[in-house]
Amino acid sequence: MMRDSFVEVEFSEVYIELSKPALHQFIKRMMSQHYSLFWRYDAKTIYLMIELDDSVHELPFIRNTEFLTLSADSLHVYDDVLANALEKLLQHEKGNGIVKRSTEGPLYITSYQSGDIESMIEIDGSEKVMMNRNGSMIQYKDDGKSLEPRTIYNMMNLEIDYVLMELHEALLDSDEWLISTHKKKLKKLLTRREQVEQLL
């Protein structure tokens, strides 16, 4: 089986209520792909440890009587098969969460609400393209009129996070030109976010 050379998927604000059958399905699927799985318990949380070769991921679950809830502010997954399996869980089990997928090209940010894709943004640095849940593309440049203000606001927060991340890297590299570019971009985004806030 091919393992992708570079995969990083970040799941943020993930919340999925899993019935026992759904959880067993997931575990069976991972085991059939030669992962080894085991549980680790602490007072409030049960961790499902997923191991393959030299990588270990842990998924935090909250215990409920009828089901387990996968709940995490941020999960970084460096494995394509696991990332896809988790994204399927979000869809099938009507979960909420934001999936940021870095590829060698653009960054894709998909936001799930009750298992549906609420929005999907592609950030390749120059152009922002977004799809809404009926799959129609919305050019999100300066006319966000066709989008819900709340969606635009959430998207802007993601964009601001992304620019902050870039700014952080530029600061680490002491790259003066990039630092000032990112700061300008940030300022513009923050101003636009304030305008969008007026509409909420």
Short mmCIF file of C-alpha atoms in Angstrom, two decimals:
data_model
loop_
_atom_site.label_atom_id
_atom_site.label_comp_id
_atom_site.label_asym_id
_atom_site.label_seq_id
_atom_site.Cartn_x
_atom_site.Cartn_y
_atom_site.Cartn_z
CA MET A 1 0.00 0.00 0.00
CA MET A 2 1.35 3.41 -0.91
CA ARG A 3 1.91 5.82 1.93
CA ASP A 4 1.85 9.41 0.84
CA SER A 5 5.22 11.08 1.28
CA PHE A 6 3.76 14.23 2.76
CA VAL A 7 0.45 14.23 4.53
CA GLU A 8 -0.64 16.50 7.27
CA VAL A 9 -4.27 16.83 8.11
CA GLU A 10 -5.44 18.85 11.07
CA PHE A 11 -8.86 18.18 12.52
CA SER A 12 -10.02 21.01 14.71
CA GLU A 13 -13.06 21.47 16.95
CA VAL A 14 -13.99 17.87 16.24
CA TYR A 15 -17.08 16.48 17.91
CA ILE A 16 -18.48 13.11 16.81
CA GLU A 17 -20.89 10.95 18.78
CA LEU A 18 -20.12 7.36 17.87
CA SER A 19 -22.49 4.51 18.51
CA LYS A 20 -20.78 1.27 19.53
CA PRO A 21 -21.42 -0.36 16.11
CA ALA A 22 -19.94 2.67 14.33
CA LEU A 23 -16.89 2.55 16.57
CA HIS A 24 -16.47 -1.19 15.96
CA GLN A 25 -16.72 -0.59 12.20
CA PHE A 26 -13.98 2.02 12.44
CA ILE A 27 -11.75 -0.23 14.52
CA LYS A 28 -12.29 -3.14 12.12
CA ARG A 29 -11.47 -0.91 9.16
CA MET A 30 -8.21 0.25 10.76
CA MET A 31 -7.22 -3.29 11.74
CA SER A 32 -7.83 -4.57 8.23
CA GLN A 33 -5.26 -1.97 7.13
CA HIS A 34 -2.66 -3.48 9.52
CA TYR A 35 -2.85 -0.87 12.22
CA SER A 36 -2.61 -2.01 15.78
CA LEU A 37 -5.08 -0.43 18.15
CA PHE A 38 -5.33 -0.33 21.88
CA TRP A 39 -7.05 1.71 24.58
CA ARG A 40 -5.50 3.88 27.24
CA TYR A 41 -7.70 5.21 30.05
CA ASP A 42 -7.42 8.16 32.33
CA ALA A 43 -9.97 9.71 34.68
CA LYS A 44 -12.20 11.45 32.14
CA THR A 45 -10.89 10.40 28.79
CA ILE A 46 -10.42 7.15 26.93
CA TYR A 47 -7.74 7.28 24.27
CA LEU A 48 -7.81 5.04 21.25
CA MET A 49 -4.15 4.56 20.33
CA ILE A 50 -3.59 3.82 16.67
CA GLU A 51 -0.17 2.54 15.73
CA LEU A 52 1.43 1.84 12.41
CA ASP A 53 5.15 1.30 11.90
CA ASP A 54 6.66 4.10 13.92
CA SER A 55 3.72 6.47 14.09
CA VAL A 56 1.24 6.59 16.94
CA HIS A 57 -1.90 8.69 16.92
CA GLU A 58 -4.23 9.00 19.88
CA LEU A 59 -7.89 9.84 19.56
CA PRO A 60 -9.52 11.21 22.73
CA PHE A 61 -13.02 9.95 23.56
CA ILE A 62 -15.42 11.04 26.26
CA ARG A 63 -17.38 8.20 27.79
CA ASN A 64 -21.18 8.25 27.59
CA THR A 65 -23.54 5.38 28.33
CA GLU A 66 -24.77 4.64 24.83
CA PHE A 67 -21.86 5.92 22.81
CA LEU A 68 -18.40 7.40 22.93
CA THR A 69 -17.83 10.97 21.82
CA LEU A 70 -14.69 11.77 19.90
CA SER A 71 -13.95 15.28 21.02
CA ALA A 72 -10.79 17.26 20.36
CA ASP A 73 -9.81 20.89 19.87
CA SER A 74 -7.05 19.87 17.55
CA LEU A 75 -5.80 16.55 16.17
CA HIS A 76 -2.86 16.35 13.80
CA VAL A 77 -2.86 13.31 11.59
CA TYR A 78 0.17 12.41 9.51
CA ASP A 79 -1.37 9.44 7.82
CA ASP A 80 -3.63 9.44 4.80
CA VAL A 81 -5.59 6.27 5.54
CA LEU A 82 -6.37 7.35 9.09
CA ALA A 83 -7.23 10.90 7.97
CA ASN A 84 -9.67 9.59 5.37
CA ALA A 85 -11.25 7.19 7.86
CA LEU A 86 -11.76 10.05 10.34
CA GLU A 87 -13.26 12.29 7.67
CA LYS A 88 -15.68 9.48 6.75
CA LEU A 89 -16.70 9.24 10.42
CA LEU A 90 -17.43 12.98 10.42
CA GLN A 91 -19.72 12.49 7.42
CA HIS A 92 -21.48 9.27 8.39
CA GLU A 93 -21.89 9.95 12.09
CA LYS A 94 -23.06 13.52 11.50
CA GLY A 95 -20.13 15.06 13.31
CA ASN A 96 -18.89 18.64 13.47
CA GLY A 97 -15.36 19.75 12.77
CA ILE A 98 -12.96 21.55 10.51
CA VAL A 99 -10.53 19.57 8.38
CA LYS A 100 -7.41 21.35 7.14
CA ARG A 101 -5.56 19.32 4.57
CA SER A 102 -2.12 20.51 3.50
CA THR A 103 -0.94 19.16 0.19
CA GLU A 104 2.23 20.04 -1.65
CA GLY A 105 0.09 22.60 -3.45
CA PRO A 106 -2.83 24.39 -1.84
CA LEU A 107 -4.31 24.06 1.62
CA TYR A 108 -7.88 22.78 1.73
CA ILE A 109 -10.15 23.69 4.59
CA THR A 110 -13.46 21.85 4.85
CA SER A 111 -15.93 22.66 7.54
CA TYR A 112 -18.48 20.02 8.58
CA GLN A 113 -21.73 20.72 10.38
CA SER A 114 -23.79 17.65 11.38
CA GLY A 115 -22.01 15.59 8.75
CA ASP A 116 -22.67 18.03 5.91
CA ILE A 117 -20.00 20.08 4.24
CA GLU A 118 -20.79 23.62 5.25
CA SER A 119 -17.96 25.17 3.30
CA MET A 120 -14.81 24.23 1.54
CA ILE A 121 -11.99 26.67 0.88
CA GLU A 122 -8.89 26.20 -1.15
CA ILE A 123 -6.03 28.49 -0.18
CA ASP A 124 -3.17 28.50 -2.61
CA GLY A 125 -1.88 31.89 -1.65
CA SER A 126 -3.30 33.85 -4.57
CA GLU A 127 -6.93 33.00 -5.02
CA LYS A 128 -9.59 31.85 -2.62
CA VAL A 129 -12.17 29.52 -4.04
CA MET A 130 -14.97 28.20 -1.99
CA MET A 131 -17.70 25.67 -2.43
CA ASN A 132 -20.89 25.74 -0.48
CA ARG A 133 -22.94 22.74 0.49
CA ASN A 134 -24.82 22.43 -2.81
CA GLY A 135 -21.45 22.15 -4.45
CA SER A 136 -21.64 25.41 -6.35
CA MET A 137 -18.40 27.31 -6.45
CA ILE A 138 -18.44 30.76 -4.95
CA GLN A 139 -15.64 33.08 -5.85
CA TYR A 140 -14.83 34.56 -2.51
CA LYS A 141 -12.79 37.60 -3.37
CA ASP A 142 -14.43 40.83 -2.53
CA ASP A 143 -18.04 40.05 -3.05
CA GLY A 144 -19.03 37.73 -0.26
CA LYS A 145 -22.64 38.85 -0.73
CA SER A 146 -23.86 35.42 -1.72
CA LEU A 147 -22.57 33.80 1.47
CA GLU A 148 -24.09 33.80 4.92
CA PRO A 149 -22.28 36.41 7.05
CA ARG A 150 -21.68 33.72 9.71
CA THR A 151 -19.97 31.49 7.13
CA ILE A 152 -17.83 34.35 5.85
CA TYR A 153 -16.92 35.20 9.42
CA ASN A 154 -15.85 31.60 10.15
CA MET A 155 -13.88 31.50 6.93
CA MET A 156 -12.13 34.73 7.79
CA ASN A 157 -11.14 33.32 11.16
CA LEU A 158 -9.59 30.34 9.39
CA GLU A 159 -7.79 32.64 7.01
CA ILE A 160 -6.53 34.78 9.87
CA ASP A 161 -5.24 31.63 11.59
CA TYR A 162 -3.49 30.65 8.42
CA VAL A 163 -1.81 34.04 8.01
CA LEU A 164 -0.79 34.00 11.68
CA MET A 165 0.83 30.63 11.07
CA GLU A 166 2.70 32.05 8.07
CA LEU A 167 3.70 35.12 10.07
CA HIS A 168 5.00 32.88 12.85
CA GLU A 169 7.17 30.99 10.36
CA ALA A 170 8.45 34.24 8.84
CA LEU A 171 9.37 35.48 12.32
CA LEU A 172 11.25 32.27 13.03
CA ASP A 173 13.14 32.71 9.75
CA SER A 174 13.67 36.45 10.47
CA ASP A 175 12.45 37.14 6.95
CA GLU A 176 11.74 40.89 7.14
CA TRP A 177 10.02 41.12 3.77
CA LEU A 178 7.64 38.22 4.49
CA ILE A 179 7.00 39.51 8.01
CA SER A 180 5.79 42.85 6.68
CA THR A 181 3.79 41.21 3.87
CA HIS A 182 1.96 38.94 6.32
CA LYS A 183 1.38 41.82 8.75
CA LYS A 184 -0.24 43.88 5.98
CA LYS A 185 -2.39 40.94 4.98
CA LEU A 186 -3.40 40.38 8.60
CA LYS A 187 -4.35 44.03 9.04
CA LYS A 188 -6.55 43.90 5.94
CA LEU A 189 -8.21 40.68 7.10
CA LEU A 190 -8.87 42.04 10.58
CA THR A 191 -10.46 45.17 9.11
CA ARG A 192 -12.65 43.04 6.85
CA ARG A 193 -13.59 40.80 9.72
CA GLU A 194 -14.79 43.85 11.66
CA GLN A 195 -16.98 44.80 8.72
CA VAL A 196 -18.44 41.30 8.57
CA GLU A 197 -19.03 41.41 12.32
CA GLN A 198 -21.41 44.32 11.76
CA LEU A 199 -23.63 41.98 9.74
CA LEU A 200 -23.88 39.23 12.37
#
